[in-house]
PDB file of C-alpha atoms in Angstrom:
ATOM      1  CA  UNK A 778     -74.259  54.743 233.188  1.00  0.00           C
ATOM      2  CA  UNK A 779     -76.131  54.724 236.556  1.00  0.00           C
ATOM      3  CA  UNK A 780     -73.426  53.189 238.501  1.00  0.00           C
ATOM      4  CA  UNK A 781     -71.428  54.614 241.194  1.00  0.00           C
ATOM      5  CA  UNK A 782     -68.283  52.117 241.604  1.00  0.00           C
ATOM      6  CA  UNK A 783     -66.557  52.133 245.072  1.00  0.00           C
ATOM      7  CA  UNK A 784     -63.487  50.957 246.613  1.00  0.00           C
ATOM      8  CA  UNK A 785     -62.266  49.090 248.644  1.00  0.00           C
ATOM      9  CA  UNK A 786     -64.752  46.801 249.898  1.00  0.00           C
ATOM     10  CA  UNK A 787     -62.886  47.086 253.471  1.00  0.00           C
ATOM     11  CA  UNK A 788     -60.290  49.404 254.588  1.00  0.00           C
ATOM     12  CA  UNK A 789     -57.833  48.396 258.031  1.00  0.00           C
ATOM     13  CA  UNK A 790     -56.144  51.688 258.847  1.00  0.00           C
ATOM     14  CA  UNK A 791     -53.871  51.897 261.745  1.00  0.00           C
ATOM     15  CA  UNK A 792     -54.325  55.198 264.214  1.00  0.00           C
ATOM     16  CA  UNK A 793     -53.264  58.122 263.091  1.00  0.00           C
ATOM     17  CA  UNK A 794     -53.072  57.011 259.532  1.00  0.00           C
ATOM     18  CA  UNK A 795     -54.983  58.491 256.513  1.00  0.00           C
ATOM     19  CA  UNK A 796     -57.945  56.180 254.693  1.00  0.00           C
ATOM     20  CA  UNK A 797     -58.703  56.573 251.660  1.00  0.00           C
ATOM     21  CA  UNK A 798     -61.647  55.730 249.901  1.00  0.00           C
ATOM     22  CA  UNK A 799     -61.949  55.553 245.926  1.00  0.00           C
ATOM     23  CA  UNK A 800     -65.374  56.219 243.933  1.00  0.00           C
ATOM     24  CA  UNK A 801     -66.244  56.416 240.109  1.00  0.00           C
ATOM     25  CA  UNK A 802     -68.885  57.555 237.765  1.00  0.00           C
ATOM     26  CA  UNK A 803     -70.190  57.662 234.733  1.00  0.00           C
ATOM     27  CA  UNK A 804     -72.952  60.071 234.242  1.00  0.00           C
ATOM     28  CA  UNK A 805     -72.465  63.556 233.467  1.00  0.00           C
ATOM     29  CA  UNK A 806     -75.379  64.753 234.608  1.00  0.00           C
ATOM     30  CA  UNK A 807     -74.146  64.191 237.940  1.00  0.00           C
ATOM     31  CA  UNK A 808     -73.864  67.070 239.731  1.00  0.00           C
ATOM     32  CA  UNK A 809     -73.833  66.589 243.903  1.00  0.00           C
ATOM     33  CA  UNK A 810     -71.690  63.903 245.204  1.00  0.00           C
ATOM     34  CA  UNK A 811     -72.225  63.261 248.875  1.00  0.00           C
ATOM     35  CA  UNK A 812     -70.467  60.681 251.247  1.00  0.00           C
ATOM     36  CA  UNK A 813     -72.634  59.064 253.902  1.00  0.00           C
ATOM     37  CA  UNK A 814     -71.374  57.549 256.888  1.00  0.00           C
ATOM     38  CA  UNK A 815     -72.813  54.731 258.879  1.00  0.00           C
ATOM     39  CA  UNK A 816     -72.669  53.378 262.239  1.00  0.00           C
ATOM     40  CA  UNK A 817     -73.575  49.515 263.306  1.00  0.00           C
ATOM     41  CA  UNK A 818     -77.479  49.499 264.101  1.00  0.00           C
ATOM     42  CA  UNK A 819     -77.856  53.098 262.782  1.00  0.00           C
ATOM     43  CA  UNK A 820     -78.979  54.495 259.384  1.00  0.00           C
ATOM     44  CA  UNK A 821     -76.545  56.547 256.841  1.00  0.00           C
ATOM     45  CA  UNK A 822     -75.576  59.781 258.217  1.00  0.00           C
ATOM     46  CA  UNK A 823     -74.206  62.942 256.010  1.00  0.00           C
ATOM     47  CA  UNK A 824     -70.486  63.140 256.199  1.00  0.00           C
ATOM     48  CA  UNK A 825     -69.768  65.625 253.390  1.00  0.00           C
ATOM     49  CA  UNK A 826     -70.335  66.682 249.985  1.00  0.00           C
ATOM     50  CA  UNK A 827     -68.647  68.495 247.106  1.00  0.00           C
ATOM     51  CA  UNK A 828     -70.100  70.042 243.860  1.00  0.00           C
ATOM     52  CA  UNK A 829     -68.723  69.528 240.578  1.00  0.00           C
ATOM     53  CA  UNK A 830     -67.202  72.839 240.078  1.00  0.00           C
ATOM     54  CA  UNK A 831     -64.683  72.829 242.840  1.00  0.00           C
ATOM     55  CA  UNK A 832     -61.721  70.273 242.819  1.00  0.00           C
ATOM     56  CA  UNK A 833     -61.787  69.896 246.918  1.00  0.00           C
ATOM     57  CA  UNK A 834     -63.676  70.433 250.012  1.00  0.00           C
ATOM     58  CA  UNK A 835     -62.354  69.816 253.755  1.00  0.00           C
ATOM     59  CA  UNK A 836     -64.077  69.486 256.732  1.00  0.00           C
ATOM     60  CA  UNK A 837     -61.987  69.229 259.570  1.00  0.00           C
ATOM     61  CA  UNK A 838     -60.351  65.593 259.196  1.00  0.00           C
ATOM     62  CA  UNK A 839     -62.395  64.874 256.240  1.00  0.00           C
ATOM     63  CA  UNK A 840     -61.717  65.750 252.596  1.00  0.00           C
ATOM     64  CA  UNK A 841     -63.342  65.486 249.317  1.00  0.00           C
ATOM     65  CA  UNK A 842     -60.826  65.457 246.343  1.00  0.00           C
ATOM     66  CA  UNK A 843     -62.987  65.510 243.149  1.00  0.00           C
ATOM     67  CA  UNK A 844     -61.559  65.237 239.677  1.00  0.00           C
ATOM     68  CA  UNK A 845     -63.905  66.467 236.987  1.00  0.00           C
ATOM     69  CA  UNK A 846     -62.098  64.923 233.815  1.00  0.00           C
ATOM     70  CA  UNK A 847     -61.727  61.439 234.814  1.00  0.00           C
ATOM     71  CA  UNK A 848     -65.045  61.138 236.605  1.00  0.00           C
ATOM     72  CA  UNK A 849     -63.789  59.690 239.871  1.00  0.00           C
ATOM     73  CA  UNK A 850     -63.946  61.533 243.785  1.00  0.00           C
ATOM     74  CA  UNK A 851     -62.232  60.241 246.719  1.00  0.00           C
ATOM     75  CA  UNK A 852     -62.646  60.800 250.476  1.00  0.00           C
ATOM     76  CA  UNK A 853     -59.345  61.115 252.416  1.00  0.00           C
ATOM     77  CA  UNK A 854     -59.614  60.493 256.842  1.00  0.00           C
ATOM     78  CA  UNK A 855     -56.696  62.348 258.107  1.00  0.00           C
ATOM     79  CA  UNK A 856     -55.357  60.920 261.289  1.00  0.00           C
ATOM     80  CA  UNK A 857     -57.942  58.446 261.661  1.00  0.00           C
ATOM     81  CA  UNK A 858     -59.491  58.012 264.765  1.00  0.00           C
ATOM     82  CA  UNK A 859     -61.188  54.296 266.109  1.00  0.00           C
ATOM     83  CA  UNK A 860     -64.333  56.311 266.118  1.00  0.00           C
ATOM     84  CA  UNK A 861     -64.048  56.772 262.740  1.00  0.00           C
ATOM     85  CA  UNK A 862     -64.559  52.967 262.237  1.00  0.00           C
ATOM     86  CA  UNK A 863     -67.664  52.386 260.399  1.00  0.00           C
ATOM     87  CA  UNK A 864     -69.149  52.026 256.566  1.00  0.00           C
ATOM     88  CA  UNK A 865     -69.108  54.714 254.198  1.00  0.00           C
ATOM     89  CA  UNK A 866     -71.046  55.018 251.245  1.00  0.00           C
ATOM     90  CA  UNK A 867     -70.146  57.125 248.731  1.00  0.00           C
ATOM     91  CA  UNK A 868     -73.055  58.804 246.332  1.00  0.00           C
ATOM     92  CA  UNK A 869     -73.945  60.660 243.067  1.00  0.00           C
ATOM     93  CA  UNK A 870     -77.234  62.706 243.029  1.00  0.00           C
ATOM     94  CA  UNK A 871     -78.409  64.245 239.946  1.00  0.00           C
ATOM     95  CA  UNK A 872     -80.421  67.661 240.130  1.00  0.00           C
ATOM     96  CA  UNK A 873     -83.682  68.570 239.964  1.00  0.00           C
ATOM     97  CA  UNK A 874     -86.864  66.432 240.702  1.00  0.00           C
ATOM     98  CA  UNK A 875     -86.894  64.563 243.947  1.00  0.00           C
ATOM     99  CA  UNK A 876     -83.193  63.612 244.204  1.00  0.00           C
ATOM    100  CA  UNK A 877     -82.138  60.642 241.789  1.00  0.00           C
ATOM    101  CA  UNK A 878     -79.371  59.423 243.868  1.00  0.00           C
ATOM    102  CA  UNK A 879     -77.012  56.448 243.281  1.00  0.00           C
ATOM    103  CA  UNK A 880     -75.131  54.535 246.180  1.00  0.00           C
ATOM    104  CA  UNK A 881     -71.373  53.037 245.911  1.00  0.00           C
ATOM    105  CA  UNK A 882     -72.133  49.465 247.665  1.00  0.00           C
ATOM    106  CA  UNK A 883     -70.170  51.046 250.990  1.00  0.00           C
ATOM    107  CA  UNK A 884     -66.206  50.485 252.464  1.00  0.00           C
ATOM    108  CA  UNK A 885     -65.953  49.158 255.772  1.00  0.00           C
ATOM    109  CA  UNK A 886     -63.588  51.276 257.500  1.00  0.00           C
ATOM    110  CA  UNK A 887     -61.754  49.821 260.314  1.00  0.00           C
ATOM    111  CA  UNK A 888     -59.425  51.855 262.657  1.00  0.00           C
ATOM    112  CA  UNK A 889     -56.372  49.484 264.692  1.00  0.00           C
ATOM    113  CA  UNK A 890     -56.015  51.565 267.672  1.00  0.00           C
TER     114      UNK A 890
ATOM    115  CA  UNK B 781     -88.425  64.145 268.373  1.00  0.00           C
ATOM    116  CA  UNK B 782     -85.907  65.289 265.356  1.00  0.00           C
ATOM    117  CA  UNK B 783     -85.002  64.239 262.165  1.00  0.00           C
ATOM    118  CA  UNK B 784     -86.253  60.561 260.505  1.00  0.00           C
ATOM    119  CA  UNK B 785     -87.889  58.093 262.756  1.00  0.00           C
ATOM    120  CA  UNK B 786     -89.014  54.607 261.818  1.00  0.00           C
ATOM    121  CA  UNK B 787     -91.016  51.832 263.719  1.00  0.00           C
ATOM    122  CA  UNK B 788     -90.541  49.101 264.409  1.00  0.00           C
ATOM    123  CA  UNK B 789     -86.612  48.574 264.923  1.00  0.00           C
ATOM    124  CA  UNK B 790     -87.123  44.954 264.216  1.00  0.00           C
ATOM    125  CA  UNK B 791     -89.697  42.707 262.721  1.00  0.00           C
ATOM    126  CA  UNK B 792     -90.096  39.013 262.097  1.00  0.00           C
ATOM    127  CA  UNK B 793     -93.176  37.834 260.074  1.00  0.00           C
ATOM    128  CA  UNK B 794     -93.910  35.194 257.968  1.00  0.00           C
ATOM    129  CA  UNK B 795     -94.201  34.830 254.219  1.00  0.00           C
ATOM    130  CA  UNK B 796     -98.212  34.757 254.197  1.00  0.00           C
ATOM    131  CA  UNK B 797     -98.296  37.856 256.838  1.00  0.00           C
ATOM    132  CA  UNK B 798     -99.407  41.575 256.424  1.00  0.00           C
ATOM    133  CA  UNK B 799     -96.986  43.893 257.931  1.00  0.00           C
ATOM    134  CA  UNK B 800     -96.533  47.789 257.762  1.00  0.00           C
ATOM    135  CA  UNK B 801     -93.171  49.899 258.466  1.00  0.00           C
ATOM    136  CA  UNK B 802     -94.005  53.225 259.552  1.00  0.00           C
ATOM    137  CA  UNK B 803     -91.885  56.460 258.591  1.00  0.00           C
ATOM    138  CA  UNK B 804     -92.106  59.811 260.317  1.00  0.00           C
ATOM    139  CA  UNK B 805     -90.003  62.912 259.445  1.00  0.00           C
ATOM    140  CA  UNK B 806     -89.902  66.248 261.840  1.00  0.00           C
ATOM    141  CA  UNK B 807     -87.660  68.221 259.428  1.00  0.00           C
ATOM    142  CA  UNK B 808     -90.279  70.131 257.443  1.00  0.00           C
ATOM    143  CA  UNK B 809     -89.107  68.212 254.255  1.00  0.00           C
ATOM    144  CA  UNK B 810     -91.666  67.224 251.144  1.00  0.00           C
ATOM    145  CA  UNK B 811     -89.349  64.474 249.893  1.00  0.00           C
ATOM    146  CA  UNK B 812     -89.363  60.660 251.236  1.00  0.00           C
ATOM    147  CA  UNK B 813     -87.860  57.714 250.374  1.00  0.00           C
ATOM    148  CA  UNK B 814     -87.832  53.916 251.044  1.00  0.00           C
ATOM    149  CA  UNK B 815     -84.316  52.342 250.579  1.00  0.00           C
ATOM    150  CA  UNK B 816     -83.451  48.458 250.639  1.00  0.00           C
ATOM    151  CA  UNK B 817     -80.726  47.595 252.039  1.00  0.00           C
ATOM    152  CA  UNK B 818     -78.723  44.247 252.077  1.00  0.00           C
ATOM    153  CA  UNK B 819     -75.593  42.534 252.543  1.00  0.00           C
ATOM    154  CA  UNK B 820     -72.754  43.878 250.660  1.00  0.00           C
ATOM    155  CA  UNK B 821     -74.917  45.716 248.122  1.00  0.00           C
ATOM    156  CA  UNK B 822     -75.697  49.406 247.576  1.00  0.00           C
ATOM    157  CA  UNK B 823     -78.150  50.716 248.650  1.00  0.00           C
ATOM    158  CA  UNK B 824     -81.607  50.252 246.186  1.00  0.00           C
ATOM    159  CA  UNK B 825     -84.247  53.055 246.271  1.00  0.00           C
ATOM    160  CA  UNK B 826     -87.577  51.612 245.911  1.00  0.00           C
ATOM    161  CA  UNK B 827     -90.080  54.531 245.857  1.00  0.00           C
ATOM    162  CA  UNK B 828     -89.809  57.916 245.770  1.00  0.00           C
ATOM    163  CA  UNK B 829     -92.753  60.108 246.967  1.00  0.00           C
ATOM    164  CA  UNK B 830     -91.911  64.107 246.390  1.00  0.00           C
ATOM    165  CA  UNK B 831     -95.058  66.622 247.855  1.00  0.00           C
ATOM    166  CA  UNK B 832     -97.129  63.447 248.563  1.00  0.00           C
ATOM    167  CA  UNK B 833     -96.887  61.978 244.700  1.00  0.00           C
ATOM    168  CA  UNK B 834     -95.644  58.999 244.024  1.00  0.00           C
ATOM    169  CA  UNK B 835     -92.320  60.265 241.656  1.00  0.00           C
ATOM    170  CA  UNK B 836     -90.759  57.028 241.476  1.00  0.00           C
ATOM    171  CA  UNK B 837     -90.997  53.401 241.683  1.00  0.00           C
ATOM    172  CA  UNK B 838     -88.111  50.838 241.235  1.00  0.00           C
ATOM    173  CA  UNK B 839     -89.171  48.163 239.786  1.00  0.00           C
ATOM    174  CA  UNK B 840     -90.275  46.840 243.008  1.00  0.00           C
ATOM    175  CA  UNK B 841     -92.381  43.867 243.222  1.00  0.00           C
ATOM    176  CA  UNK B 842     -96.093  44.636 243.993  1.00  0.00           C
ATOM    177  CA  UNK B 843     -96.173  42.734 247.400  1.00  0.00           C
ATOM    178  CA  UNK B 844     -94.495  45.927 248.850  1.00  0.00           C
ATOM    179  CA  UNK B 845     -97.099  48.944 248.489  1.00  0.00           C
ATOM    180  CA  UNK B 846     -96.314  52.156 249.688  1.00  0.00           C
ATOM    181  CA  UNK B 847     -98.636  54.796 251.195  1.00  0.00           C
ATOM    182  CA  UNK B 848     -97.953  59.178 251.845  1.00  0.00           C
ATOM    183  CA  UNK B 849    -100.998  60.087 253.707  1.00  0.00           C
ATOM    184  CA  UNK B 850     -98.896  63.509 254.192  1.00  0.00           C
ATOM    185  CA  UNK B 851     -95.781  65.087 253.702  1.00  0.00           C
ATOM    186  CA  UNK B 852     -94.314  63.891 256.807  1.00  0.00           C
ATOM    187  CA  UNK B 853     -95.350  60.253 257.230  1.00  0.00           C
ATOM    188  CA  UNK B 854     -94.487  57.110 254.994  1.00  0.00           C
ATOM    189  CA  UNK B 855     -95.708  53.536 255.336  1.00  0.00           C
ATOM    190  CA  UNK B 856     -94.363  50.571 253.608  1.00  0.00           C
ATOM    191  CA  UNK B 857     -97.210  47.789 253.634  1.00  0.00           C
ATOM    192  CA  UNK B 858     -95.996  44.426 253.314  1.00  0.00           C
ATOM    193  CA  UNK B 859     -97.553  40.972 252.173  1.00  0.00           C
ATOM    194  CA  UNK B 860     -96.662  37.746 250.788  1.00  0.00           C
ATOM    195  CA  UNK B 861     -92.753  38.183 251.416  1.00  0.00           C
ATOM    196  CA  UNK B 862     -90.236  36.199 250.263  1.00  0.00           C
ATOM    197  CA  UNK B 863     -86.956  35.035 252.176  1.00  0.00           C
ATOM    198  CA  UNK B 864     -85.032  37.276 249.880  1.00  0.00           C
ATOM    199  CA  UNK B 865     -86.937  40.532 251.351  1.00  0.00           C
ATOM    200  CA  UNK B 866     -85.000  39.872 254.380  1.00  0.00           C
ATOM    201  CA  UNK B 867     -83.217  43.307 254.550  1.00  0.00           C
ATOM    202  CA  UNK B 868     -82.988  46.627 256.789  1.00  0.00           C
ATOM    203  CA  UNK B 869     -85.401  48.845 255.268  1.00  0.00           C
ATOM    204  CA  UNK B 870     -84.673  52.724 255.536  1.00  0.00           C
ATOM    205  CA  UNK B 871     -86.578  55.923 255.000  1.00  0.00           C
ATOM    206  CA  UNK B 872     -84.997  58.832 254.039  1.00  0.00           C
ATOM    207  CA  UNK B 873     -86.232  62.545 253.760  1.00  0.00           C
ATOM    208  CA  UNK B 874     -85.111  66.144 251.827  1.00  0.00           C
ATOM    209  CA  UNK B 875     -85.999  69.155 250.910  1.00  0.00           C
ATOM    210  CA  UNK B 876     -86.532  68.920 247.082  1.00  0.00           C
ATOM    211  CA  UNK B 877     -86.836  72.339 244.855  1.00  0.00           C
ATOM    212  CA  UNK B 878     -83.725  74.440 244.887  1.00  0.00           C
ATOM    213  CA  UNK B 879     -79.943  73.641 245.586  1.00  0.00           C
ATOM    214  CA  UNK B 880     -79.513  69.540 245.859  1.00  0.00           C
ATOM    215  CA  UNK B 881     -80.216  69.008 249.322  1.00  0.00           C
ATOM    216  CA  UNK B 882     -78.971  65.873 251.120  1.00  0.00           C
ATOM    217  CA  UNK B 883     -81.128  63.069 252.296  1.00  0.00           C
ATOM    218  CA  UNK B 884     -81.443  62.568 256.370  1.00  0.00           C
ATOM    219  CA  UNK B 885     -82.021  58.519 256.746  1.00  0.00           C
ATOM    220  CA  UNK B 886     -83.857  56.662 260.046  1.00  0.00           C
ATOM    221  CA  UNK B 887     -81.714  54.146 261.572  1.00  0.00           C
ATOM    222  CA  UNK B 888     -83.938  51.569 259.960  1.00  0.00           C
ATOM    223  CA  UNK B 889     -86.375  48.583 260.419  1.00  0.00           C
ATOM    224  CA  UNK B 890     -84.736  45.216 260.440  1.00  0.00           C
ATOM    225  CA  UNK B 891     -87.162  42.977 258.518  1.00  0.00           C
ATOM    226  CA  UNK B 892     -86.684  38.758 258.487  1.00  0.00           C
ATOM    227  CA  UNK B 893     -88.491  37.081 256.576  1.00  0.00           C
ATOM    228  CA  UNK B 894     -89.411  33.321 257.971  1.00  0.00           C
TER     229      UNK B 894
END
């Protein structure tokens, strides 16, 4: 019930192509879904994040596609870039309280310039 | 300084050692958090400290003992580690009380256990 299933495990993209990376949950009560990127050496950085009650949200070359129903939320990289290369977490965060927040166990992204 | 800053970067102790990982935020938040974080696992929240209190604790094993002197400083004290503590350890900070806010992580202390 509290896990947040991600995939891939690692991701090779060539330049200019679109990743995609595939999450899953299981808990309703689920209501703030934010994707979290990381850098070698550095700690988990906000990418973006979608609320339930919309089906997408873009920023820029990122997008969150969210499907309500069948409980899974993907993030799409338009013309990836090899700074883009990097791991990304995906995450569920349930409201109220200090945040109860559950991590996917991360993609490594890789961008073939 | 901004955002979530931890010290040290790196640290190498031994198991019968005493240790402390220091976490300062600058982002006016009244949330903090320790993470573990390992090799090709997700992320595992340890504590959870929300206006000072002590909200949550994971399950962790009592030879890690956290301390919030204040809303914006977190310690992690350490003793009697085991190889399998090896791990980045990160802190993580948000504004709790309204719309879900995102957590702001440091970049980390890199803890090996000998």
């Amino acid at each position: 019930q509290q896990q947040v299933k991600q995939s891939p495990q690692s991701l090779i993209v060539q330049k200019g192509g679109i990743s995609i990376i595939n999450c899953a949950y299981e808990n309703t009560a689920f209501d703030y879904f934010p994707w979290y990127q990381q850098f070698p050496g550095k700690g988990p950085a906000l990418l973006i994040a979608i609320r339930p009650d919309v089906s997408e949200k873009k920023e820029g070359r990122f997008t969150i596609s969210f499907n309500k129903s069948a409980k899974q939320f993907s993030l799409h990289i338009m013309d990836s870039q090899p700074g883009d290369s990097a791991t990304y977490f995906c995450a569920a965060q349930i409201v109220g309280g200090a945040s109860k927040i559950i991590f996917g166990s991360g993609t490594r992204l890789s961008i073939r310039p | 300084e901004t955002g979530v800053t931890q010290t040290p970067r790196h640290l190498v102790m031994g198991m019968t050692n005493k240790k402390s990982l220091k976490c300062e935020q600058h982002l006016g938040h009244n949330a903090m958090y320790w993470y573990k974080q390992s090799a090709k696992k997700p992320l595992e929240l340890m504590f959870v400290y929300n206006f000072k209190e002590q909200t949550e604790n994971n399950s962790v094993p009592s030879r890690f003992s956290p301390e919030c002197p204040n809303s914006s400083h977190l310690f992690l004290h350490l003793h009697t580690l085991q190889p399998e503590d090896s791990a980045l350890y990160l802190c993580a900070s948000s504004q709790e009380g309204g719309n879900n806010q995102p957590q702001h992580f440091g970049d980390g202390t890199r803890l090996s256990i000998l």
